[in-house]
Amino acid sequence: MSNDVLAAVQPLLRGIAERARTTDDDRRVPVETVKELTAAGVFRMLQPMRYGGAEADPVDFYEVVRAISGACASTGWVTSVIGVHPWQLGLFDDRAQRDVWGQNPDTLVCSSYAPVGRLTEVEDGFELSGRWSFSSGCDHAEWALVGALVMGEKGKAVDFLTVLVPRADYEIDDVWDVIGLRGTGSNDLIIEKEFVPAHRVLRNYEHSQLRGPGQKVNTGPLYKLPFGAIFTTAITAPIVGVVDGCLSAYVAMMGDRHRLSLGGGRFAEDPFAQVAVARAASETDAAILQLDRNIGALLDCAVAGEEIPMELRLRTRRDQVRATERALTAVDILFKTAGGNSLKRGNPIERAWRDAHAGSVHVANDVERALAMYGKGAFGIPVEDNLV
């Protein structure tokens, strides 16, 4: 099947790659790039049709993310994270969707899901305070999704919610200065005692039950998929994409290089280099195939109106974290065999190695925890987790 957005993005990749060093140095994705991707329809791929979206197959969305990430990991990461939020917003009360897209369907939303915020119930809603870290692409967004706990009378948490807040209600603190994914602009958000209407919250329990008030108006199968699959795959897709792009750069850079040691000769004729390319290519291929297979299987269930089995949800998480692990294995092989020339800052191999490892520390890529959940399920032990 054709991917029209990918076709629109392909001519942009060269410019995105040329701006990758500037993106790193400026610690944020250029406005020019965000405008280009917006015009190409990337951020509307998972958006409800009712608000100008495509309600596209998520496999197509991740394919676009991988292509962009191969040109610039930071741009691909921001694209994926911001691009998945329209899907989640489609699960909110329709009034919340109208708040965001009613005047401009190209309005972007950032996020920070850690439940560090505190919500106190007040008349018609909540009062929210907190400081959230790692909000990728927040400079380009007009709204934010943040995690918060509802505090009871005795100061104990009684519920875990995702809260939608407008740009006027939060401050951005520019603190993002890191070794990898430097261009994502993943700064802190600060909120101090702001009112949140009741229609702008979504219970995380509903996520895990594959429910949301937005399903009343967004009835398509896309909005019946697990958050624990759609969001976590949006975290892994850029990592796999940057490593796939690194492999192409590696072959192009190293193909005509001549060794000055180890007997000399063309690098491409070294059987150890050939094996390295084969191993790296196999790891990325396996990652992509498993990711696409599982998301496709989830969508097939939703299209057929069938209950999505927990076995499939756990398998999706298993293969998602393994995809990240496979990508890291591949980029480590390439980095190790590329030689000292690849150490120069800004070199595509060096940057891909940093970016892939930086993305791997996201909570969605906690390999051992996700694999343990799969193992529990295989043994018939009930699994309860917000990211399944």
GROMACS .gro file of C-alpha atoms in nm:
model
  388
    1MET     CA    1   0.000   0.000   0.000
    2SER     CA    2   0.119   0.353  -0.072
    3ASN     CA    3   0.221   0.593   0.202
    4ASP     CA    4   0.136   0.939   0.067
    5VAL     CA    5   0.287   1.125   0.362
    6LEU     CA    6   0.614   0.936   0.322
    7ALA     CA    7   0.619   1.041  -0.043
    8ALA     CA    8   0.569   1.404   0.067
    9VAL     CA    9   0.845   1.374   0.327
   10GLN     CA   10   1.109   1.215   0.104
   11PRO     CA   11   1.208   1.543  -0.071
   12LEU     CA   12   1.251   1.707   0.271
   13LEU     CA   13   1.501   1.453   0.408
   14ARG     CA   14   1.809   1.606   0.250
   15GLY     CA   15   1.740   1.944   0.408
   16ILE     CA   16   1.662   1.783   0.743
   17ALA     CA   17   1.995   1.598   0.727
   18GLU     CA   18   2.181   1.916   0.637
   19ARG     CA   19   2.028   2.089   0.941
   20ALA     CA   20   2.108   1.803   1.179
   21ARG     CA   21   2.426   1.966   1.314
   22THR     CA   22   2.244   2.298   1.366
   23THR     CA   23   1.959   2.113   1.536
   24ASP     CA   24   2.210   1.961   1.778
   25ASP     CA   25   2.386   2.292   1.842
   26ASP     CA   26   2.064   2.489   1.893
   27ARG     CA   27   1.916   2.210   2.110
   28ARG     CA   28   1.584   2.225   1.929
   29VAL     CA   29   1.431   2.137   1.594
   30PRO     CA   30   1.424   2.440   1.359
   31VAL     CA   31   1.090   2.611   1.305
   32GLU     CA   32   1.148   2.568   0.932
   33THR     CA   33   1.154   2.190   0.971
   34VAL     CA   34   0.837   2.181   1.181
   35LYS     CA   35   0.657   2.393   0.920
   36GLU     CA   36   0.769   2.158   0.641
   37LEU     CA   37   0.655   1.848   0.827
   38THR     CA   38   0.325   2.013   0.916
   39ALA     CA   39   0.263   2.098   0.550
   40ALA     CA   40   0.346   1.738   0.454
   41GLY     CA   41   0.070   1.616   0.686
   42VAL     CA   42   0.293   1.423   0.926
   43PHE     CA   43   0.137   1.555   1.245
   44ARG     CA   44  -0.217   1.485   1.124
   45MET     CA   45  -0.158   1.118   1.041
   46LEU     CA   46  -0.308   0.988   1.367
   47GLN     CA   47  -0.549   1.281   1.414
   48PRO     CA   48  -0.927   1.223   1.397
   49MET     CA   49  -1.087   1.289   1.060
   50ARG     CA   50  -1.341   1.510   1.236
   51TYR     CA   51  -1.061   1.760   1.293
   52GLY     CA   52  -0.886   1.734   0.958
   53GLY     CA   53  -0.679   1.428   1.037
   54ALA     CA   54  -0.606   1.121   0.826
   55GLU     CA   55  -0.670   0.847   1.085
   56ALA     CA   56  -0.391   0.665   0.905
   57ASP     CA   57  -0.258   0.318   0.965
   58PRO     CA   58  -0.007   0.363   1.250
   59VAL     CA   59   0.238   0.137   1.062
   60ASP     CA   60   0.254   0.412   0.798
   61PHE     CA   61   0.316   0.673   1.068
   62TYR     CA   62   0.609   0.479   1.213
   63GLU     CA   63   0.751   0.432   0.863
   64VAL     CA   64   0.755   0.810   0.820
   65VAL     CA   65   0.916   0.853   1.162
   66ARG     CA   66   1.193   0.607   1.076
   67ALA     CA   67   1.268   0.787   0.750
   68ILE     CA   68   1.293   1.126   0.923
   69SER     CA   69   1.502   0.979   1.204
   70GLY     CA   70   1.747   0.839   0.952
   71ALA     CA   71   1.814   1.198   0.843
   72CYS     CA   72   1.816   1.351   1.193
   73ALA     CA   73   1.740   1.157   1.511
   74SER     CA   74   1.628   1.461   1.711
   75THR     CA   75   1.385   1.565   1.438
   76GLY     CA   76   1.253   1.210   1.412
   77TRP     CA   77   1.210   1.186   1.788
   78VAL     CA   78   1.015   1.511   1.812
   79THR     CA   79   0.808   1.413   1.508
   80SER     CA   80   0.717   1.080   1.664
   81VAL     CA   81   0.635   1.207   2.011
   82ILE     CA   82   0.438   1.512   1.900
   83GLY     CA   83   0.284   1.314   1.614
   84VAL     CA   84   0.141   1.049   1.847
   85HIS     CA   85  -0.037   1.300   2.071
   86PRO     CA   86  -0.327   1.361   1.828
   87TRP     CA   87  -0.409   0.993   1.867
   88GLN     CA   88  -0.428   1.024   2.244
   89LEU     CA   89  -0.617   1.352   2.229
   90GLY     CA   90  -0.874   1.167   2.019
   91LEU     CA   91  -0.959   0.970   2.335
   92PHE     CA   92  -1.036   1.283   2.539
   93ASP     CA   93  -1.378   1.437   2.577
   94ASP     CA   94  -1.476   1.606   2.250
   95ARG     CA   95  -1.473   1.944   2.425
   96ALA     CA   96  -1.102   1.902   2.489
   97GLN     CA   97  -1.042   1.814   2.124
   98ARG     CA   98  -1.237   2.124   2.022
   99ASP     CA   99  -1.030   2.336   2.261
  100VAL     CA  100  -0.713   2.232   2.077
  101TRP     CA  101  -0.819   2.195   1.714
  102GLY     CA  102  -1.136   2.403   1.692
  103GLN     CA  103  -0.959   2.707   1.550
  104ASN     CA  104  -0.651   2.544   1.399
  105PRO     CA  105  -0.626   2.171   1.315
  106ASP     CA  106  -0.246   2.206   1.290
  107THR     CA  107  -0.210   2.295   1.658
  108LEU     CA  108   0.061   2.079   1.818
  109VAL     CA  109   0.069   1.920   2.163
  110CYS     CA  110   0.376   1.823   2.369
  111SER     CA  111   0.385   1.600   2.678
  112SER     CA  112   0.550   1.483   2.997
  113TYR     CA  113   0.367   1.185   3.140
  114ALA     CA  114   0.547   1.121   3.468
  115PRO     CA  115   0.287   1.162   3.747
  116VAL     CA  116   0.476   1.438   3.924
  117GLY     CA  117   0.188   1.687   3.914
  118ARG     CA  118  -0.060   1.727   4.196
  119LEU     CA  119  -0.432   1.772   4.133
  120THR     CA  120  -0.674   1.897   4.393
  121GLU     CA  121  -1.045   1.871   4.320
  122VAL     CA  122  -1.227   2.204   4.304
  123GLU     CA  123  -1.565   2.308   4.166
  124ASP     CA  124  -1.605   2.195   3.800
  125GLY     CA  125  -1.250   2.060   3.779
  126PHE     CA  126  -0.910   2.057   3.943
  127GLU     CA  127  -0.626   2.280   4.056
  128LEU     CA  128  -0.290   2.166   3.913
  129SER     CA  129   0.069   2.230   4.021
  130GLY     CA  130   0.397   2.063   3.933
  131ARG     CA  131   0.724   2.056   3.742
  132TRP     CA  132   0.769   1.807   3.460
  133SER     CA  133   1.090   1.712   3.277
  134PHE     CA  134   1.167   1.582   2.926
  135SER     CA  135   0.891   1.754   2.726
  136SER     CA  136   1.027   1.698   2.376
  137GLY     CA  137   0.946   1.965   2.118
  138CYS     CA  138   0.764   2.182   2.371
  139ASP     CA  139   0.879   2.504   2.203
  140HIS     CA  140   0.663   2.417   1.902
  141ALA     CA  141   0.346   2.326   2.095
  142GLU     CA  142   0.048   2.531   2.211
  143TRP     CA  143  -0.080   2.266   2.452
  144ALA     CA  144   0.072   2.001   2.679
  145LEU     CA  145  -0.031   1.663   2.817
  146VAL     CA  146   0.109   1.608   3.166
  147GLY     CA  147   0.080   1.332   3.425
  148ALA     CA  148  -0.066   1.409   3.767
  149LEU     CA  149  -0.201   1.241   4.076
  150VAL     CA  150  -0.532   1.335   4.236
  151MET     CA  151  -0.467   1.399   4.603
  152GLY     CA  152  -0.726   1.294   4.861
  153GLU     CA  153  -0.817   1.457   5.189
  154LYS     CA  154  -0.537   1.283   5.379
  155GLY     CA  155  -0.271   1.380   5.126
  156LYS     CA  156  -0.267   1.038   4.957
  157ALA     CA  157  -0.300   0.981   4.582
  158VAL     CA  158  -0.639   0.845   4.483
  159ASP     CA  159  -0.614   0.854   4.102
  160PHE     CA  160  -0.362   0.896   3.814
  161LEU     CA  161  -0.469   1.127   3.531
  162THR     CA  162  -0.333   1.269   3.207
  163VAL     CA  163  -0.410   1.641   3.203
  164LEU     CA  164  -0.440   1.873   2.903
  165VAL     CA  165  -0.319   2.230   2.963
  166PRO     CA  166  -0.282   2.533   2.733
  167ARG     CA  167   0.046   2.714   2.672
  168ALA     CA  168  -0.070   3.013   2.877
  169ASP     CA  169  -0.083   2.795   3.190
  170TYR     CA  170   0.275   2.666   3.193
  171GLU     CA  171   0.627   2.805   3.184
  172ILE     CA  172   0.907   2.640   2.983
  173ASP     CA  173   1.239   2.620   3.165
  174ASP     CA  174   1.528   2.579   2.916
  175VAL     CA  175   1.736   2.309   3.088
  176TRP     CA  176   1.799   2.062   2.803
  177ASP     CA  177   2.176   2.016   2.760
  178VAL     CA  178   2.261   1.649   2.710
  179ILE     CA  179   2.489   1.414   2.517
  180GLY     CA  180   2.232   1.257   2.285
  181LEU     CA  181   1.908   1.368   2.118
  182ARG     CA  182   2.039   1.717   2.189
  183GLY     CA  183   1.807   1.875   1.936
  184THR     CA  184   1.481   1.756   2.088
  185GLY     CA  185   1.443   2.060   2.316
  186SER     CA  186   1.309   1.834   2.590
  187ASN     CA  187   1.280   2.108   2.849
  188ASP     CA  188   1.090   2.132   3.178
  189LEU     CA  189   0.731   2.252   3.216
  190ILE     CA  190   0.624   2.439   3.530
  191ILE     CA  191   0.266   2.493   3.647
  192GLU     CA  192   0.162   2.673   3.964
  193LYS     CA  193  -0.199   2.642   4.081
  194GLU     CA  194  -0.378   2.654   3.747
  195PHE     CA  195  -0.742   2.555   3.703
  196VAL     CA  196  -0.816   2.254   3.480
  197PRO     CA  197  -1.175   2.196   3.361
  198ALA     CA  198  -1.301   1.843   3.422
  199HIS     CA  199  -1.327   1.770   3.048
  200ARG     CA  200  -0.950   1.812   3.003
  201VAL     CA  201  -0.847   1.508   3.205
  202LEU     CA  202  -0.826   1.141   3.111
  203ARG     CA  203  -0.794   0.859   3.363
  204ASN     CA  204  -0.499   0.629   3.303
  205TYR     CA  205  -0.716   0.338   3.413
  206GLU     CA  206  -0.934   0.403   3.109
  207HIS     CA  207  -0.624   0.381   2.890
  208SER     CA  208  -0.543   0.038   3.020
  209GLN     CA  209  -0.904  -0.071   2.958
  210LEU     CA  210  -0.886   0.061   2.598
  211ARG     CA  211  -1.153   0.319   2.674
  212GLY     CA  212  -1.188   0.694   2.655
  213PRO     CA  213  -1.473   0.943   2.628
  214GLY     CA  214  -1.350   1.044   2.283
  215GLN     CA  215  -1.455   0.707   2.145
  216LYS     CA  216  -1.812   0.838   2.142
  217VAL     CA  217  -1.722   1.066   1.852
  218ASN     CA  218  -1.409   0.899   1.715
  219THR     CA  219  -1.550   0.556   1.643
  220GLY     CA  220  -1.280   0.428   1.408
  221PRO     CA  221  -1.060   0.129   1.494
  222LEU     CA  222  -0.751   0.349   1.540
  223TYR     CA  223  -0.890   0.476   1.872
  224LYS     CA  224  -0.948   0.128   2.010
  225LEU     CA  225  -0.577   0.041   2.027
  226PRO     CA  226  -0.370   0.024   2.348
  227PHE     CA  227  -0.179   0.333   2.459
  228GLY     CA  228   0.089   0.090   2.577
  229ALA     CA  229   0.147  -0.013   2.216
  230ILE     CA  230   0.097   0.311   2.023
  231PHE     CA  231   0.302   0.535   2.251
  232THR     CA  232   0.587   0.295   2.326
  233THR     CA  233   0.631   0.214   1.958
  234ALA     CA  234   0.652   0.589   1.895
  235ILE     CA  235   0.953   0.589   2.129
  236THR     CA  236   1.126   0.297   1.959
  237ALA     CA  237   1.058   0.392   1.596
  238PRO     CA  238   1.302   0.689   1.597
  239ILE     CA  239   1.577   0.474   1.751
  240VAL     CA  240   1.539   0.206   1.486
  241GLY     CA  241   1.519   0.476   1.219
  242VAL     CA  242   1.839   0.652   1.322
  243VAL     CA  243   2.029   0.322   1.326
  244ASP     CA  244   1.890   0.227   0.986
  245GLY     CA  245   2.006   0.565   0.857
  246CYS     CA  246   2.343   0.513   1.024
  247LEU     CA  247   2.383   0.185   0.837
  248SER     CA  248   2.332   0.365   0.504
  249ALA     CA  249   2.580   0.636   0.606
  250TYR     CA  250   2.830   0.371   0.717
  251VAL     CA  251   2.821   0.190   0.383
  252ALA     CA  252   2.853   0.519   0.192
  253MET     CA  253   3.139   0.652   0.407
  254MET     CA  254   3.337   0.333   0.448
  255GLY     CA  255   3.294   0.183   0.102
  256ASP     CA  256   3.593   0.362  -0.054
  257ARG     CA  257   3.803   0.402   0.258
  258HIS     CA  258   4.147   0.243   0.266
  259ARG     CA  259   4.292   0.109   0.588
  260LEU     CA  260   4.620   0.251   0.710
  261SER     CA  261   4.668  -0.044   0.943
  262LEU     CA  262   4.577  -0.414   0.969
  263GLY     CA  263   4.747  -0.483   0.638
  264GLY     CA  264   4.589  -0.193   0.451
  265GLY     CA  265   4.349  -0.250   0.161
  266ARG     CA  266   3.996  -0.130   0.094
  267PHE     CA  267   3.769  -0.141   0.396
  268ALA     CA  268   3.484  -0.279   0.184
  269GLU     CA  269   3.692  -0.585   0.095
  270ASP     CA  270   3.757  -0.675   0.459
  271PRO     CA  271   3.539  -0.979   0.543
  272PHE     CA  272   3.505  -0.858   0.905
  273ALA     CA  273   3.356  -0.530   0.776
  274GLN     CA  274   3.123  -0.724   0.553
  275VAL     CA  275   3.006  -0.936   0.846
  276ALA     CA  276   2.951  -0.618   1.053
  277VAL     CA  277   2.722  -0.474   0.785
  278ALA     CA  278   2.531  -0.800   0.760
  279ARG     CA  279   2.476  -0.826   1.135
  280ALA     CA  280   2.367  -0.464   1.169
  281ALA     CA  281   2.129  -0.491   0.873
  282SER     CA  282   1.974  -0.810   1.011
  283GLU     CA  283   1.915  -0.653   1.352
  284THR     CA  284   1.737  -0.347   1.207
  285ASP     CA  285   1.533  -0.561   0.967
  286ALA     CA  286   1.421  -0.788   1.251
  287ALA     CA  287   1.326  -0.487   1.463
  288ILE     CA  288   1.114  -0.331   1.187
  289LEU     CA  289   0.945  -0.657   1.091
  290GLN     CA  290   0.837  -0.736   1.447
  291LEU     CA  291   0.719  -0.383   1.520
  292ASP     CA  292   0.511  -0.364   1.203
  293ARG     CA  293   0.372  -0.716   1.249
  294ASN     CA  294   0.243  -0.645   1.598
  295ILE     CA  295   0.092  -0.304   1.527
  296GLY     CA  296  -0.074  -0.452   1.219
  297ALA     CA  297  -0.216  -0.740   1.425
  298LEU     CA  298  -0.354  -0.499   1.686
  299LEU     CA  299  -0.524  -0.292   1.415
  300ASP     CA  300  -0.666  -0.604   1.251
  301CYS     CA  301  -0.835  -0.695   1.580
  302ALA     CA  302  -0.978  -0.344   1.616
  303VAL     CA  303  -1.104  -0.339   1.255
  304ALA     CA  304  -1.274  -0.674   1.307
  305GLY     CA  305  -1.434  -0.551   1.628
  306GLU     CA  306  -1.259  -0.826   1.824
  307GLU     CA  307  -1.122  -0.800   2.175
  308ILE     CA  308  -0.747  -0.749   2.168
  309PRO     CA  309  -0.595  -1.041   2.360
  310MET     CA  310  -0.355  -0.966   2.643
  311GLU     CA  311  -0.110  -1.209   2.484
  312LEU     CA  312  -0.083  -0.980   2.180
  313ARG     CA  313  -0.049  -0.669   2.394
  314LEU     CA  314   0.234  -0.828   2.591
  315ARG     CA  315   0.400  -0.955   2.273
  316THR     CA  316   0.387  -0.604   2.131
  317ARG     CA  317   0.569  -0.466   2.436
  318ARG     CA  318   0.816  -0.755   2.431
  319ASP     CA  319   0.912  -0.691   2.069
  320GLN     CA  320   0.908  -0.313   2.111
  321VAL     CA  321   1.180  -0.317   2.377
  322ARG     CA  322   1.368  -0.585   2.188
  323ALA     CA  323   1.357  -0.362   1.879
  324THR     CA  324   1.536  -0.093   2.078
  325GLU     CA  325   1.783  -0.353   2.203
  326ARG     CA  326   1.842  -0.479   1.849
  327ALA     CA  327   1.899  -0.125   1.724
  328LEU     CA  328   2.159  -0.063   1.994
  329THR     CA  329   2.335  -0.387   1.905
  330ALA     CA  330   2.349  -0.277   1.542
  331VAL     CA  331   2.476   0.076   1.608
  332ASP     CA  332   2.740  -0.057   1.849
  333ILE     CA  333   2.869  -0.288   1.577
  334LEU     CA  334   2.890   0.000   1.330
  335PHE     CA  335   3.048   0.241   1.574
  336LYS     CA  336   3.309  -0.011   1.687
  337THR     CA  337   3.416  -0.112   1.336
  338ALA     CA  338   3.411   0.236   1.178
  339GLY     CA  339   3.746   0.326   1.329
  340GLY     CA  340   3.880   0.646   1.480
  341ASN     CA  341   3.753   0.870   1.200
  342SER     CA  342   3.398   0.819   1.323
  343LEU     CA  343   3.478   0.979   1.659
  344LYS     CA  344   3.479   1.332   1.521
  345ARG     CA  345   3.182   1.526   1.662
  346GLY     CA  346   2.906   1.565   1.405
  347ASN     CA  347   3.007   1.253   1.216
  348PRO     CA  348   2.681   1.070   1.124
  349ILE     CA  349   2.800   0.749   1.289
  350GLU     CA  350   2.906   0.923   1.611
  351ARG     CA  351   2.584   1.120   1.629
  352ALA     CA  352   2.367   0.814   1.561
  353TRP     CA  353   2.548   0.621   1.834
  354ARG     CA  354   2.485   0.899   2.088
  355ASP     CA  355   2.125   0.953   1.983
  356ALA     CA  356   2.027   0.586   1.984
  357HIS     CA  357   2.172   0.529   2.329
  358ALA     CA  358   2.007   0.846   2.460
  359GLY     CA  359   1.666   0.731   2.336
  360SER     CA  360   1.714   0.390   2.493
  361VAL     CA  361   1.696   0.529   2.848
  362HIS     CA  362   1.332   0.636   2.809
  363VAL     CA  363   1.105   0.453   3.053
  364ALA     CA  364   0.923   0.291   2.759
  365ASN     CA  365   1.251   0.113   2.678
  366ASP     CA  366   1.294  -0.056   3.016
  367VAL     CA  367   1.383  -0.390   2.858
  368GLU     CA  368   1.396  -0.614   3.164
  369ARG     CA  369   1.066  -0.487   3.305
  370ALA     CA  370   0.882  -0.537   2.974
  371LEU     CA  371   1.030  -0.883   2.922
  372ALA     CA  372   0.936  -0.981   3.277
  373MET     CA  373   0.576  -0.875   3.206
  374TYR     CA  374   0.570  -1.100   2.901
  375GLY     CA  375   0.709  -1.385   3.109
  376LYS     CA  376   0.443  -1.333   3.376
  377GLY     CA  377   0.175  -1.348   3.113
  378ALA     CA  378   0.322  -1.663   2.962
  379PHE     CA  379   0.301  -1.828   3.306
  380GLY     CA  380  -0.060  -1.717   3.348
  381ILE     CA  381   0.016  -1.453   3.611
  382PRO     CA  382  -0.207  -1.141   3.576
  383VAL     CA  383  -0.025  -0.832   3.444
  384GLU     CA  384  -0.131  -0.480   3.539
  385ASP     CA  385   0.072  -0.197   3.388
  386ASN     CA  386  -0.010   0.136   3.223
  387LEU     CA  387   0.229   0.061   2.936
  388VAL     CA  388   0.070  -0.260   2.808
   0.00000   0.00000   0.00000
